[in-house]
JSON list of C-alpha atoms in Angstrom, two decimals:
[
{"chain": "B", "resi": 1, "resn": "UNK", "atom": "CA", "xyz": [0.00, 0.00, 0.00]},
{"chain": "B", "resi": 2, "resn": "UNK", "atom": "CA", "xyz": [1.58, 3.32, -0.78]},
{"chain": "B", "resi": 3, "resn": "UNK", "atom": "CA", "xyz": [1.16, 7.00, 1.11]},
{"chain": "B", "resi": 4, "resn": "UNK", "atom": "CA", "xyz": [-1.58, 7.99, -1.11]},
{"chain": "B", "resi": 5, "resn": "UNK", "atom": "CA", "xyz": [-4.96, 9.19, 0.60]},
{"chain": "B", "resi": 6, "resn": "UNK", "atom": "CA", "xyz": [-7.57, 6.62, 0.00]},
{"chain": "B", "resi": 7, "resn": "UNK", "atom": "CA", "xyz": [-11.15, 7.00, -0.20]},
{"chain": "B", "resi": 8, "resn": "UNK", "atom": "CA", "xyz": [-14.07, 4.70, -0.62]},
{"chain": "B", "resi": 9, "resn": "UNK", "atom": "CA", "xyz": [-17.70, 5.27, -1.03]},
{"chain": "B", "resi": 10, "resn": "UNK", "atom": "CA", "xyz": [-20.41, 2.98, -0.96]},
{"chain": "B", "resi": 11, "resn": "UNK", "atom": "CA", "xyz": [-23.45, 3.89, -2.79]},
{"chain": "B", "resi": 12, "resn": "UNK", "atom": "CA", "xyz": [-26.59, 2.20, -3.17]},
{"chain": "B", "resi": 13, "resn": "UNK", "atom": "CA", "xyz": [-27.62, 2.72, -7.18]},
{"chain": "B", "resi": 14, "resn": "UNK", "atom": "CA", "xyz": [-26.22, 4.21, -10.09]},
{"chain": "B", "resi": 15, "resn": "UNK", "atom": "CA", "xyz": [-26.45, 8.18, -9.74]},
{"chain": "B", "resi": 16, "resn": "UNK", "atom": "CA", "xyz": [-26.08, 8.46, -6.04]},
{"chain": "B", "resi": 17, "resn": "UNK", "atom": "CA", "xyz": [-22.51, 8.90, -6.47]},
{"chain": "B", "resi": 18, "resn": "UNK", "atom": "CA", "xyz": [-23.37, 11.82, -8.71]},
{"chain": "B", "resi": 19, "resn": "UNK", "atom": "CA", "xyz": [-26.27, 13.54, -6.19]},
{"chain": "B", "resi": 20, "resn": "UNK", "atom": "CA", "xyz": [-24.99, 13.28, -3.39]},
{"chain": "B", "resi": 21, "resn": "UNK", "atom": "CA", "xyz": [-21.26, 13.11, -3.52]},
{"chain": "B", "resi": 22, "resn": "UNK", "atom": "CA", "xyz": [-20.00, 13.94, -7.09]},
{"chain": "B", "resi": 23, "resn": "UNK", "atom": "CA", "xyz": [-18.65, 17.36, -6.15]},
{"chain": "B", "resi": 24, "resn": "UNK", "atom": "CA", "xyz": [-16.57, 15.76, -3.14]},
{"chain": "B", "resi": 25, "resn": "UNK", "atom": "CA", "xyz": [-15.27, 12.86, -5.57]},
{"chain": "B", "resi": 26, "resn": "UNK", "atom": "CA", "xyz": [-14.56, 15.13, -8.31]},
{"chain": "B", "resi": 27, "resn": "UNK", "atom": "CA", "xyz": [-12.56, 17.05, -6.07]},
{"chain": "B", "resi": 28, "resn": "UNK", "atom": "CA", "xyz": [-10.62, 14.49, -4.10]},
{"chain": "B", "resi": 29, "resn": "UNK", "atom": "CA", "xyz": [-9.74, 13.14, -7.07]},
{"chain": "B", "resi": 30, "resn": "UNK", "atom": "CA", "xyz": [-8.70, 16.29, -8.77]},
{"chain": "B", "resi": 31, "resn": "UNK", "atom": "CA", "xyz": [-6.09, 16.05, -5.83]},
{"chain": "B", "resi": 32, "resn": "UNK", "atom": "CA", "xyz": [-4.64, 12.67, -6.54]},
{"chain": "B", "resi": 33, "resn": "UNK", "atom": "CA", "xyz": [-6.72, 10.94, -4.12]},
{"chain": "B", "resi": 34, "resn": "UNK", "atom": "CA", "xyz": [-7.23, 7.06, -4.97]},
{"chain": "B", "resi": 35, "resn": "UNK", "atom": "CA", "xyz": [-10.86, 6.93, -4.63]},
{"chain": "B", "resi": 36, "resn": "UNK", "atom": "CA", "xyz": [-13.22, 3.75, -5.47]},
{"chain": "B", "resi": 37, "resn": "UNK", "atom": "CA", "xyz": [-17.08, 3.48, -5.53]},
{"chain": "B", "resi": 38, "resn": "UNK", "atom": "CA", "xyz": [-18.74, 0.70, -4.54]},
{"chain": "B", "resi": 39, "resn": "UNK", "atom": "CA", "xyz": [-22.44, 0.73, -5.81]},
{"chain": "B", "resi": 40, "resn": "UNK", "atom": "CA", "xyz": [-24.72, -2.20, -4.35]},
{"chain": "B", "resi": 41, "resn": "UNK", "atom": "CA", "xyz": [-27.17, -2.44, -7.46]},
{"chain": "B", "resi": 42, "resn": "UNK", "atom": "CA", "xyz": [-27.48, -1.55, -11.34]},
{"chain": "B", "resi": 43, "resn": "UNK", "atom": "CA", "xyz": [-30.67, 0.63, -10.25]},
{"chain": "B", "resi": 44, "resn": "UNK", "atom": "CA", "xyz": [-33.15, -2.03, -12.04]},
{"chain": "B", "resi": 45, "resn": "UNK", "atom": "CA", "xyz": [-35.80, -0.70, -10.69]},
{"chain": "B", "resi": 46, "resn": "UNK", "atom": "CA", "xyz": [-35.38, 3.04, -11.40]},
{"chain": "B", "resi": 47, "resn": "UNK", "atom": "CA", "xyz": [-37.82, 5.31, -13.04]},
{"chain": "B", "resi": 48, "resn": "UNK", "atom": "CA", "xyz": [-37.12, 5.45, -17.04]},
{"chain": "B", "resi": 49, "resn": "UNK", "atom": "CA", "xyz": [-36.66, 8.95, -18.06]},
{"chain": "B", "resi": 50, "resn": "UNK", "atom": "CA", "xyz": [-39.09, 10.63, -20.67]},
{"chain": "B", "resi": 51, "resn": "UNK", "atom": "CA", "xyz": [-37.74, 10.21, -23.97]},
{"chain": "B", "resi": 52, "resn": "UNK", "atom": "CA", "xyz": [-34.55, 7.30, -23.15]},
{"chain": "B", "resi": 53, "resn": "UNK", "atom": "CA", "xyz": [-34.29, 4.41, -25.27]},
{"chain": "B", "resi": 54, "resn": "UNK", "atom": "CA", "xyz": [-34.00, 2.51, -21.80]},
{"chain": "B", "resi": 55, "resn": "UNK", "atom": "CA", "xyz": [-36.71, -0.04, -21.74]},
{"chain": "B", "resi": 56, "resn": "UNK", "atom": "CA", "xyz": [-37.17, -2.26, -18.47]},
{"chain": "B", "resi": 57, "resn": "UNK", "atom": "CA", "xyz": [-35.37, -5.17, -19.64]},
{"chain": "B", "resi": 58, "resn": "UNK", "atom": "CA", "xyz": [-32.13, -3.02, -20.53]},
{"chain": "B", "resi": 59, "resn": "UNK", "atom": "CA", "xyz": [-32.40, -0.58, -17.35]},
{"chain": "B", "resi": 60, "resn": "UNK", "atom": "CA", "xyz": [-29.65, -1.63, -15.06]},
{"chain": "B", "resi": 61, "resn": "UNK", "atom": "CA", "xyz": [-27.67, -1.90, -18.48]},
{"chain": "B", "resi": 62, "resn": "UNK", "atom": "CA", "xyz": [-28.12, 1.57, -18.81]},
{"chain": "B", "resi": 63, "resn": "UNK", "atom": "CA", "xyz": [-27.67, 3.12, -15.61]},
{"chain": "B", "resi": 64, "resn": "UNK", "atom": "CA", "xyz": [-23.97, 0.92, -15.38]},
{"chain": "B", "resi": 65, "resn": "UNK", "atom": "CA", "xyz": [-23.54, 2.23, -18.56]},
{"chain": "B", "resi": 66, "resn": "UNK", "atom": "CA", "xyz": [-24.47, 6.03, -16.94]},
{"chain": "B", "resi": 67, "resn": "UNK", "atom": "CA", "xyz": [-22.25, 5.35, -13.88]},
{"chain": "B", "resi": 68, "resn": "UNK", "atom": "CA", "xyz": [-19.37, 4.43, -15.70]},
{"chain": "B", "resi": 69, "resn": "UNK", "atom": "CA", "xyz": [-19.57, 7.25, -17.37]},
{"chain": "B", "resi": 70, "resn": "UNK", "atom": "CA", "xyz": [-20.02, 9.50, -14.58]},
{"chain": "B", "resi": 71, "resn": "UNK", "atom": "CA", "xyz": [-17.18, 8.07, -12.50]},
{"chain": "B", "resi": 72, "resn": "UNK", "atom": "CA", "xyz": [-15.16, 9.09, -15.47]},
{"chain": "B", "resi": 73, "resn": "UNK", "atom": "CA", "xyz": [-15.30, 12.63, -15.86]},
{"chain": "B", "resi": 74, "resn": "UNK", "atom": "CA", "xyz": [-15.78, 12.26, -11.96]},
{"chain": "B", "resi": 75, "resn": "UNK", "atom": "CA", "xyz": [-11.93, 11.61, -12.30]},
{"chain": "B", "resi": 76, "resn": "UNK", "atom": "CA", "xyz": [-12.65, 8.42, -10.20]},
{"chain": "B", "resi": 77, "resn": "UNK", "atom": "CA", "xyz": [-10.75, 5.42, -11.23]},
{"chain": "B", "resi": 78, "resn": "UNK", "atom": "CA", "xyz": [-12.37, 2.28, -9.52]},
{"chain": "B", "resi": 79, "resn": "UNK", "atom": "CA", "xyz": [-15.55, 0.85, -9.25]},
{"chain": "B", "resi": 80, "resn": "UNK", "atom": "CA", "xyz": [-16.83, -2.55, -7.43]},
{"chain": "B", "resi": 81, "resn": "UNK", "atom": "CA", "xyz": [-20.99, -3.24, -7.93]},
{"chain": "B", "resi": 82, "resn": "UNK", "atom": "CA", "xyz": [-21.94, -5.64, -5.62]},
{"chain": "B", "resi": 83, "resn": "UNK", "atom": "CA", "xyz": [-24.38, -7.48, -7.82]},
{"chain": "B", "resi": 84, "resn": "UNK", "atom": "CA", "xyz": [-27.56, -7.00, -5.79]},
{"chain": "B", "resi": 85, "resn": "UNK", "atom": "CA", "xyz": [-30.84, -6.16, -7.24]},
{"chain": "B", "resi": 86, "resn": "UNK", "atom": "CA", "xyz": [-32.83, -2.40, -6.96]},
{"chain": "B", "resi": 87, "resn": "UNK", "atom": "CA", "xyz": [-35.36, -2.89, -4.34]},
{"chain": "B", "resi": 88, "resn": "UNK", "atom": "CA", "xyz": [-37.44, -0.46, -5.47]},
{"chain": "B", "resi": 89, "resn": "UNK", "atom": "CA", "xyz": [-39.55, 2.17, -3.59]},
{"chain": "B", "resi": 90, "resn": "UNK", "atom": "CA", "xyz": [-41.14, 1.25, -0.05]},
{"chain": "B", "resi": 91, "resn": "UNK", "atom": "CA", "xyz": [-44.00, -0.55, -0.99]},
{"chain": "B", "resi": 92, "resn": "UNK", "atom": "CA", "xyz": [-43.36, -2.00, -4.40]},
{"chain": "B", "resi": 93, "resn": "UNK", "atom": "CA", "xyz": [-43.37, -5.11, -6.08]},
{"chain": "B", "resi": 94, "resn": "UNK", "atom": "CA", "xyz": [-39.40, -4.63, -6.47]},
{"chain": "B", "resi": 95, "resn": "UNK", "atom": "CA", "xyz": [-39.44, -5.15, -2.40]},
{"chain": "B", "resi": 96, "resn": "UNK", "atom": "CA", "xyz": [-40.45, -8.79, -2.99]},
{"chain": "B", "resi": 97, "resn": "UNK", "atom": "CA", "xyz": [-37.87, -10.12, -5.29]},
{"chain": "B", "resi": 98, "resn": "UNK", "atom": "CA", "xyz": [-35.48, -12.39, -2.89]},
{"chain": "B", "resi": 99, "resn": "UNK", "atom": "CA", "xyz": [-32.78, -10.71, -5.08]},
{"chain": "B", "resi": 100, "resn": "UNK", "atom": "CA", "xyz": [-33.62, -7.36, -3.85]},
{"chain": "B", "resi": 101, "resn": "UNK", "atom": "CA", "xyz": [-30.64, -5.39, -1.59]},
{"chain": "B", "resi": 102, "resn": "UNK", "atom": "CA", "xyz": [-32.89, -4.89, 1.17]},
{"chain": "B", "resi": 103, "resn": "UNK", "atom": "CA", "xyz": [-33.61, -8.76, 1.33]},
{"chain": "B", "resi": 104, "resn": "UNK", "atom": "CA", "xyz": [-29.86, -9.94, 1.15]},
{"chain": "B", "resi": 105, "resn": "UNK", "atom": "CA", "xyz": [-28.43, -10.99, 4.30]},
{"chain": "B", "resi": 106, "resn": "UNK", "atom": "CA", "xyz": [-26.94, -8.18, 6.54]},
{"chain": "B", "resi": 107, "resn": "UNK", "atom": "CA", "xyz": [-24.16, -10.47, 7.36]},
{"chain": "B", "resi": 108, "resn": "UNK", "atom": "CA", "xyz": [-23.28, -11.32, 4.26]},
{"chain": "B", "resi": 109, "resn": "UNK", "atom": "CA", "xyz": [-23.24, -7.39, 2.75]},
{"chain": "B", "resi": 110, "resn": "UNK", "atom": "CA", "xyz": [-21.54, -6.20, 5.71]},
{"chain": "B", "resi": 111, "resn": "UNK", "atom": "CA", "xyz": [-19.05, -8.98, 5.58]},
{"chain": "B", "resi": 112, "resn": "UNK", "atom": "CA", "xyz": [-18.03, -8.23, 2.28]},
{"chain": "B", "resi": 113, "resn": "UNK", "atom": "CA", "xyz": [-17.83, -4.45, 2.76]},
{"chain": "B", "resi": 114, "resn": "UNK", "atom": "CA", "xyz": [-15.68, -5.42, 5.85]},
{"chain": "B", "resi": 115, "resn": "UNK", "atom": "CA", "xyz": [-13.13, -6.94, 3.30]},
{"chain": "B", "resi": 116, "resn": "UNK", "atom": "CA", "xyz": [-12.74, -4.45, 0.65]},
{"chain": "B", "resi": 117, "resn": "UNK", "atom": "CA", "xyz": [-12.38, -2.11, 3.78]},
{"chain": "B", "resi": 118, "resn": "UNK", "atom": "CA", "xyz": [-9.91, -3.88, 4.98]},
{"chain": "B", "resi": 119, "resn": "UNK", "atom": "CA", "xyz": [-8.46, -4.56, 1.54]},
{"chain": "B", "resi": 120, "resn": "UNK", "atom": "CA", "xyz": [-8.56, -0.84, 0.34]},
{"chain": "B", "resi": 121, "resn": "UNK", "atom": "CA", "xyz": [-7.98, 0.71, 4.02]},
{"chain": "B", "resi": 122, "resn": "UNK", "atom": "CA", "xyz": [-9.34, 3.53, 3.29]},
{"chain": "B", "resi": 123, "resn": "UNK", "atom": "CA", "xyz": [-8.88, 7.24, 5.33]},
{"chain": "B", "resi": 124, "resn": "UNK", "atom": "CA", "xyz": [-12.20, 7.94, 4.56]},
{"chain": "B", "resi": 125, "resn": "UNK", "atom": "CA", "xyz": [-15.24, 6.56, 3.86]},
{"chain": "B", "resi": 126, "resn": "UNK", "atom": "CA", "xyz": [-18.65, 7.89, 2.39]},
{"chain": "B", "resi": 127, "resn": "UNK", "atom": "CA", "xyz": [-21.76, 6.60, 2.03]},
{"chain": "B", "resi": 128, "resn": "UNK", "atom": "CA", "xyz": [-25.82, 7.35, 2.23]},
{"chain": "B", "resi": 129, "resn": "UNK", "atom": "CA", "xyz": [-26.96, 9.19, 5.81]},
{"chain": "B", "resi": 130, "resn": "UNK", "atom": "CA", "xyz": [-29.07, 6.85, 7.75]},
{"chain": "B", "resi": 131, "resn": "UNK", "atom": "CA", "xyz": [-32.44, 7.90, 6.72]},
{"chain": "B", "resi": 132, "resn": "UNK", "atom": "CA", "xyz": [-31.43, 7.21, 3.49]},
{"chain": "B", "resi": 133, "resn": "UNK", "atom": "CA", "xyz": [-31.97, 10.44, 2.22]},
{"chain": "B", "resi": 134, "resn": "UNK", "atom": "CA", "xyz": [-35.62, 10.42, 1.41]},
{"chain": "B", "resi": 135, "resn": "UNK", "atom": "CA", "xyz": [-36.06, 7.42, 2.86]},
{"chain": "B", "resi": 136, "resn": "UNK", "atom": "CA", "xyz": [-35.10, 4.71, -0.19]},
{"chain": "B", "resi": 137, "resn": "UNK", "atom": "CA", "xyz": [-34.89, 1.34, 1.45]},
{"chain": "B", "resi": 138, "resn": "UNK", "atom": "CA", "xyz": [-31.82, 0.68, -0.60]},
{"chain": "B", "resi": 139, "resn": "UNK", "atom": "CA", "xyz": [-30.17, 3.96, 0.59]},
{"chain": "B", "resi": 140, "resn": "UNK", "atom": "CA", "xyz": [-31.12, 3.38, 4.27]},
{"chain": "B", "resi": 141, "resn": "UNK", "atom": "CA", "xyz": [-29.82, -0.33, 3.59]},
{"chain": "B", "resi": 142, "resn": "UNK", "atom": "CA", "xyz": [-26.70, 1.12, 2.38]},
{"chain": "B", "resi": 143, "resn": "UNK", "atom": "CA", "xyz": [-25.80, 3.23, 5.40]},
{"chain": "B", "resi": 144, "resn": "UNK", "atom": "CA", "xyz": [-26.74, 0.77, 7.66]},
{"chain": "B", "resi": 145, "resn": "UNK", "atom": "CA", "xyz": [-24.30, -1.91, 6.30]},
{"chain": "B", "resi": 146, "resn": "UNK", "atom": "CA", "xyz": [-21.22, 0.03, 6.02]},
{"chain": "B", "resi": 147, "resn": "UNK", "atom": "CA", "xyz": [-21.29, 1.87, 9.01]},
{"chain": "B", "resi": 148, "resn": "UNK", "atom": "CA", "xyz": [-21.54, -1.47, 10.37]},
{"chain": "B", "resi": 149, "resn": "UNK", "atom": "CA", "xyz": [-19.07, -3.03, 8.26]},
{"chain": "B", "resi": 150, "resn": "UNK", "atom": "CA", "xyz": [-16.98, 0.10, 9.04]},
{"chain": "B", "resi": 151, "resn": "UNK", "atom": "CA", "xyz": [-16.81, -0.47, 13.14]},
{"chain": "B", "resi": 152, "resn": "UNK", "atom": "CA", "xyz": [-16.13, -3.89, 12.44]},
{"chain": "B", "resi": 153, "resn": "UNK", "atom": "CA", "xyz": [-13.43, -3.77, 10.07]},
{"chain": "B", "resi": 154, "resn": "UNK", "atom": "CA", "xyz": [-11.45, -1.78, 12.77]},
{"chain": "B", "resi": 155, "resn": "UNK", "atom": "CA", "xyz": [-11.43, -4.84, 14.93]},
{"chain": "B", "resi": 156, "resn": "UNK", "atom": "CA", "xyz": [-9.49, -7.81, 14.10]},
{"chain": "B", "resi": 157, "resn": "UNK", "atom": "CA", "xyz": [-11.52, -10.29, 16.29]},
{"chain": "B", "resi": 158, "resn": "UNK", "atom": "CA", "xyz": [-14.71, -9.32, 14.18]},
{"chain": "B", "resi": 159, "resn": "UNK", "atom": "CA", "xyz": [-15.66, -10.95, 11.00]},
{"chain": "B", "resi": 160, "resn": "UNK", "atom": "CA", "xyz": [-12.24, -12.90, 10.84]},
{"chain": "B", "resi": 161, "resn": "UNK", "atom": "CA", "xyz": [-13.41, -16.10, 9.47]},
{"chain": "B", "resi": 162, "resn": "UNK", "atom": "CA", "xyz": [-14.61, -15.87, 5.91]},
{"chain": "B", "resi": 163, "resn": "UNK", "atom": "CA", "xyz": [-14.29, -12.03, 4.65]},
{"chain": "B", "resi": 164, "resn": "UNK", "atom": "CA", "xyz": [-14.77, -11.65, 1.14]},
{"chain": "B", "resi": 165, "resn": "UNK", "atom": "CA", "xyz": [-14.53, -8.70, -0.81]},
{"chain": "B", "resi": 166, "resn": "UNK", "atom": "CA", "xyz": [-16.93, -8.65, -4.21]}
]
């Protein structure tokens, strides 16, 4: 590991990093600050913009597509998706698919967030506020798990058997 600052931010669906951080990630990495994004879904179940050629079948296609491309002329380098589905809003049929974020195992997430902290060892960390900004289950999700995974990755006794990264 060299001297460089590291920072890693976990994000719950394509254009998160871009609301709610992408002035802070531009800038830190403007300054030569290794930074990597770590987005939990492809955004599936987002709302399809008036006038895309995004249908539902190609939508997390699309947004990956659209968060690659951010990240880019964010200046950020690296980016880890987790592979979990878009839950959807609070109440929707999205909710129900066992793939959904918000129905994976909190273990499981956490443990693997505890391993690419540990991995990347970070000096900072960003991610959703707890409420999950308007209340998104998959941004509230988010927050939860790595501030959890962050306490625990500070303690060598925790999570020792079996981290994984992605």
């Amino acid at each position: 590991m060299t001297s460089q600052k590291r920072l890693l931010a976990v994000f719950a669906h394509p254009d998160d990093e871009t609301f709610g951080a992408g002035s802070t990630l531009a800038r830190y990495a403007s300054e030569g600050v290794d930074i990597t994004v770590v987005c939990a879904t492809r955004g599936e179940a987002g709302e399809i913009a008036p006038g895309s050629n995004a249908t539902s079948e190609i939508l997390g296609d699309v947004r990956e597509a659209e968060l690659r491309s951010a990240l880019k002329i964010l200046g950020v380098q690296s980016l880890i998706l987790l592979g979990y589905r878009d839950s959807g809003m609070a109440g929707s049929e999205d909710n129900k698919s066992p793939l959904a974020f918000t129905n994976a195992p909190i273990s499981e997430v956490v443990r693997r967030l505890v391993g690419l902290i540990r991995e990347y060892r970070p000096h900072v960390v960003i991610t959703m506020d707890l409420k999950g900004g308007y209340g998104h289950p998959d941004h509230i999700r988010v927050a939860e798990v790595t501030t959890q995974a962050f306490r625990e990755a500070v303690d060598p006794s925790a999570l020792s058997e079996g981290v994984a990264g992605p």
